XYZ file of C-alpha atoms in Angstrom:
350
model
C 122.445 111.102 78.826
C 125.799 113.273 78.586
C 125.723 113.891 81.852
C 125.570 110.239 82.825
C 128.289 108.816 80.677
C 131.536 107.226 82.489
C 133.640 107.064 79.314
C 134.824 104.108 77.069
C 131.244 103.361 76.041
C 129.905 103.066 79.737
C 127.336 105.241 81.593
C 126.515 105.485 85.128
C 123.867 103.339 86.399
C 121.752 104.023 89.516
C 120.640 100.921 91.325
C 118.374 100.170 94.242
C 119.830 97.628 96.140
C 118.346 95.362 98.767
C 120.567 95.721 102.066
C 119.595 92.318 103.991
C 116.681 90.212 104.368
C 113.874 91.524 105.991
C 111.661 90.622 108.769
C 108.415 92.236 109.584
C 107.379 95.439 108.086
C 109.948 96.621 105.389
C 111.642 100.084 105.896
C 113.080 102.471 103.440
C 116.393 101.943 105.204
C 116.257 98.237 104.160
C 117.198 99.591 100.725
C 119.754 101.129 99.389
C 120.481 103.862 96.190
C 124.004 103.107 94.626
C 125.532 104.050 91.294
C 127.788 101.438 89.568
C 127.982 101.382 85.584
C 126.990 99.700 82.605
C 128.328 99.474 78.837
C 126.158 100.130 76.048
C 127.185 97.363 73.957
C 126.547 93.864 74.911
C 129.512 91.526 74.263
C 129.974 89.135 71.747
C 128.326 85.804 72.493
C 125.619 87.249 74.642
C 121.950 86.310 73.611
C 120.398 89.020 75.817
C 119.302 92.254 75.689
C 120.184 95.739 77.183
C 117.239 98.315 78.115
C 116.771 101.408 79.420
C 114.029 101.304 82.603
C 111.415 103.689 81.838
C 108.665 102.593 84.538
C 109.006 100.272 87.404
C 105.965 98.461 89.479
C 105.532 98.168 93.266
C 103.940 94.943 93.713
C 102.950 93.399 97.187
C 104.496 90.171 96.387
C 108.026 91.887 96.234
C 107.855 91.705 99.913
C 107.941 87.914 100.271
C 111.300 88.252 97.958
C 112.684 90.637 100.846
C 112.624 87.511 103.033
C 115.026 84.970 103.884
C 113.842 81.655 101.694
C 112.853 79.480 104.098
C 110.402 77.165 102.206
C 109.947 76.762 98.657
C 108.280 79.465 96.484
C 107.139 80.287 93.160
C 109.517 83.288 93.197
C 113.158 83.689 94.178
C 113.978 86.017 97.243
C 116.290 88.908 96.187
C 120.001 88.655 96.572
C 121.045 90.976 99.444
C 124.058 93.545 98.171
C 122.190 92.978 94.390
C 119.446 95.207 92.734
C 116.006 94.497 93.223
C 113.933 93.144 90.384
C 110.601 93.430 89.364
C 108.003 94.078 86.664
C 108.754 97.093 84.669
C 108.438 98.938 81.076
C 111.706 99.689 79.143
C 113.256 100.475 75.855
C 115.833 98.193 74.040
C 119.028 100.071 73.945
C 121.353 96.966 72.433
C 120.195 93.519 71.524
C 121.963 90.350 70.480
C 118.858 88.130 70.073
C 116.840 88.098 66.961
C 113.670 88.505 68.617
C 114.407 92.050 69.640
C 115.845 95.167 68.014
C 117.240 98.482 69.261
C 114.159 100.714 69.891
C 111.843 98.193 70.779
C 109.350 98.860 73.637
C 108.830 96.051 76.193
C 107.171 94.747 79.629
C 108.399 92.351 81.905
C 110.832 91.361 84.519
C 113.827 93.854 84.848
C 115.927 95.484 87.558
C 115.172 98.177 89.833
C 117.749 99.977 88.006
C 118.182 102.762 85.145
C 119.723 99.937 82.904
C 119.517 96.344 82.644
C 120.860 93.462 80.827
C 117.979 90.848 80.571
C 118.927 87.278 79.812
C 115.680 85.549 80.366
C 113.407 86.683 77.812
C 110.400 84.103 77.801
C 108.384 86.266 79.623
C 109.080 89.663 78.271
C 106.589 91.162 76.042
C 106.826 93.405 73.117
C 104.675 96.573 73.330
C 102.610 96.917 69.928
C 99.953 99.210 71.342
C 101.637 102.677 71.798
C 98.601 104.931 71.456
C 97.846 104.467 75.148
C 100.360 105.281 77.951
C 103.340 103.483 78.593
C 102.880 103.435 82.335
C 100.018 101.434 81.699
C 102.170 98.199 80.895
C 102.852 98.110 84.628
C 99.325 97.854 85.401
C 96.060 97.626 83.287
C 97.968 96.374 80.466
C 100.536 94.301 81.927
C 100.848 91.988 85.074
C 98.123 93.334 87.330
C 95.468 93.626 84.207
C 96.010 89.958 83.255
C 96.038 89.080 86.844
C 92.639 90.433 87.236
C 91.233 89.016 83.928
C 92.461 85.549 84.677
C 91.574 85.605 88.546
C 88.036 86.868 87.629
C 86.701 85.558 84.430
C 88.879 81.978 84.240
C 88.494 81.262 87.968
C 85.078 82.450 89.168
C 83.193 82.526 86.037
C 81.051 85.118 86.721
C 77.269 85.288 85.611
C 75.111 88.250 85.013
C 73.311 89.484 88.532
C 75.878 87.496 90.665
C 77.092 89.187 93.853
C 80.776 90.310 93.882
C 82.850 91.143 96.897
C 86.639 92.367 96.247
C 89.121 93.310 99.034
C 91.803 95.767 98.900
C 89.498 97.017 95.794
C 91.151 100.297 94.965
C 94.643 98.458 94.151
C 96.065 97.807 90.681
C 94.249 94.476 90.562
C 90.857 95.217 92.118
C 90.040 98.271 90.600
C 89.656 96.360 87.482
C 88.209 93.277 88.799
C 85.297 95.523 89.957
C 84.922 97.144 86.640
C 84.961 93.750 85.016
C 82.363 92.773 87.254
C 80.109 95.820 86.559
C 80.428 94.852 82.843
C 78.915 91.581 83.395
C 76.149 93.086 84.945
C 77.111 91.835 88.733
C 76.334 93.673 91.903
C 79.879 94.744 92.993
C 80.935 95.885 96.753
C 84.828 96.802 97.508
C 86.576 97.285 100.718
C 89.651 99.825 101.130
C 91.764 101.597 103.937
C 90.665 105.185 103.660
C 87.430 107.324 102.864
C 89.190 108.689 99.746
C 89.717 105.199 98.477
C 86.056 104.267 99.105
C 84.767 107.396 97.485
C 86.978 106.528 94.598
C 85.746 102.821 94.429
C 82.025 104.257 94.148
C 82.560 107.582 92.125
C 85.241 106.661 89.727
C 85.017 102.951 89.294
C 81.389 102.253 89.383
C 81.267 100.113 92.594
C 77.690 99.781 93.935
C 79.129 99.875 97.374
C 82.142 100.152 98.948
C 83.406 100.329 103.144
C 86.312 100.939 104.797
C 87.683 98.083 106.735
C 89.509 100.088 109.232
C 86.292 101.640 110.490
C 84.548 98.244 110.885
C 84.649 96.877 114.378
C 82.849 93.452 113.022
C 83.825 92.368 109.553
C 80.862 89.916 109.286
C 78.313 92.007 110.354
C 79.685 94.625 107.729
C 79.390 91.874 104.880
C 76.012 91.141 106.051
C 74.946 94.650 105.500
C 75.898 94.746 102.020
C 75.571 91.217 101.130
C 72.118 90.154 102.902
C 71.819 87.351 100.599
C 75.440 86.445 100.453
C 78.311 86.161 98.263
C 78.574 84.351 94.888
C 82.255 85.413 94.197
C 85.094 86.733 96.223
C 88.211 88.176 94.800
C 90.944 87.596 97.545
C 93.905 90.176 97.949
C 93.899 90.617 101.663
C 93.642 87.227 103.777
C 93.256 86.588 107.861
C 90.277 88.227 109.065
C 88.767 89.315 106.143
C 88.962 85.886 104.577
C 87.690 84.697 107.603
C 84.475 86.870 107.642
C 84.000 86.039 104.145
C 83.522 82.461 104.334
C 80.557 82.769 106.670
C 79.011 84.771 104.048
C 79.544 82.796 100.976
C 76.575 81.555 98.913
C 76.334 78.062 98.321
C 78.512 77.074 95.215
C 80.556 80.366 95.456
C 83.812 80.906 94.085
C 86.799 82.388 95.616
C 89.851 83.455 93.786
C 92.877 83.689 95.662
C 95.327 86.375 94.184
C 97.224 87.617 97.229
C 97.246 88.164 100.982
C 98.400 91.302 101.729
C 97.636 91.559 105.448
C 99.867 88.508 106.101
C 103.009 89.362 104.399
C 104.874 91.399 107.045
C 103.883 88.516 109.721
C 106.331 86.357 111.254
C 103.578 84.229 112.283
C 100.392 84.441 109.704
C 96.981 84.517 111.313
C 94.769 81.349 111.259
C 91.523 80.958 109.079
C 88.843 79.132 111.464
C 85.897 79.149 109.172
C 87.176 76.518 106.586
C 84.058 74.101 107.401
C 82.140 76.753 105.077
C 84.155 75.172 101.978
C 82.039 71.961 102.884
C 78.760 72.871 103.841
C 78.522 75.746 101.140
C 80.259 73.295 98.289
C 82.633 76.550 97.920
C 85.324 76.538 95.245
C 88.418 78.283 96.352
C 91.121 78.357 93.814
C 94.833 80.459 94.215
C 96.612 81.333 91.042
C 99.456 82.655 89.492
C 99.445 84.974 86.596
C 102.427 83.181 84.925
C 99.879 80.296 84.327
C 97.765 82.640 81.882
C 100.572 84.378 79.857
C 98.809 82.192 77.124
C 95.514 84.674 77.100
C 97.484 87.733 76.993
C 96.476 88.460 73.484
C 92.816 87.440 74.238
C 93.073 89.794 77.143
C 94.325 92.949 75.343
C 91.565 92.236 72.474
C 88.988 92.378 75.064
C 90.577 95.503 77.413
C 92.007 97.948 74.849
C 88.624 99.030 73.266
C 86.859 99.320 76.908
C 89.680 101.939 77.659
C 89.370 103.612 74.521
C 85.595 103.694 75.005
C 86.086 104.876 78.794
C 84.082 102.152 79.840
C 86.970 101.169 82.065
C 89.140 103.374 83.875
C 92.605 103.520 85.606
C 94.130 105.177 88.467
C 98.064 105.452 88.831
C 99.980 106.485 91.887
C 103.320 107.713 89.959
C 106.500 108.196 92.288
C 108.994 110.174 90.004
C 112.647 109.069 89.975
C 114.407 105.755 90.990
C 115.226 107.260 94.076
C 111.446 107.360 95.201
C 111.432 103.529 94.933
C 112.078 102.491 98.593
C 109.404 105.012 99.770
C 106.795 104.215 97.242
C 107.295 99.986 97.844
C 107.247 100.447 101.478
C 103.985 102.664 101.294
C 102.146 99.747 99.919
C 102.003 98.026 103.114
C 100.410 101.075 105.150
C 97.745 101.843 102.045
C 99.781 105.110 101.286
C 99.148 104.487 97.472
C 95.944 105.505 95.824
C 95.682 103.401 92.870
C 98.522 101.359 90.768
C 101.715 102.499 92.340
C 104.711 102.604 90.330
C 108.001 104.698 89.529
C 108.827 106.926 86.643
C 112.549 105.884 86.569
C 113.477 108.977 84.711
C 110.941 111.914 85.659
C 112.130 113.972 82.623
């Protein structure tokens, strides 16, 4: 930290700033690396905490926050000229809040910067299990892990022997849904965007089958090939043409858990879905969800997943970019599928 000291109790604070609202595919040049300073002591009267950020999570939903707020959303847009924010793992440097102490490790919402002052502490979790990699709290033990757990178990109510399809299956959430389904005794197929990722799904995560959607001219035919008797459960991460093809291949009383629609985030005019009548004829239940609604299940989730990790029954692949300045490239890369596994940033690569 010595080389980072400004003087007077302040240190330099590298930040990733959104330059202006984004339309279409985001570019690295939409973000700017700047340096400000931060006081290492919080002022009297504060009820927040000061943290040093260790890992930052790159997540597809952040693209929506880069756009001008045109309609109500579950999360606010970033403010141009200000540091971006997202999920991260941090160490408490100073605290004016009785629930947090200096030295605590936490995960939750923080800034895309080296140091952050956090005043909204409602969804900040103390890290109790430090015998697993801290980086896991941006993924399998953090928001994506709880997302996979809630979306699969709570919404889809899986049963042994059912057929499960996962799109964007090698990503932060998809790789876990597939493994959860295999532990349930389900038949699981995933789609991904490269041969490397397809091989990973089958060899590393234990999917029964997987295919490269970019090589399939007819998604409906591809799904019929892997699910000749139809799909019981679809974990939706993609939207658009994939959702349309899935609807024609669902079984009676199938369930669709809608986690994300990454194929639509960069489109000014989202694609339409044409096969919705299947919801009626096949009595399909489709439900969107937000992980925030399931935070009360976090301890229950940890009780289930930590033993599975330690026993090697669940594995997790991370794609770690080094240094805060690598953040823009890492985030933009999500939308071309450049990452393999959970994309995150090690803020201080040392």
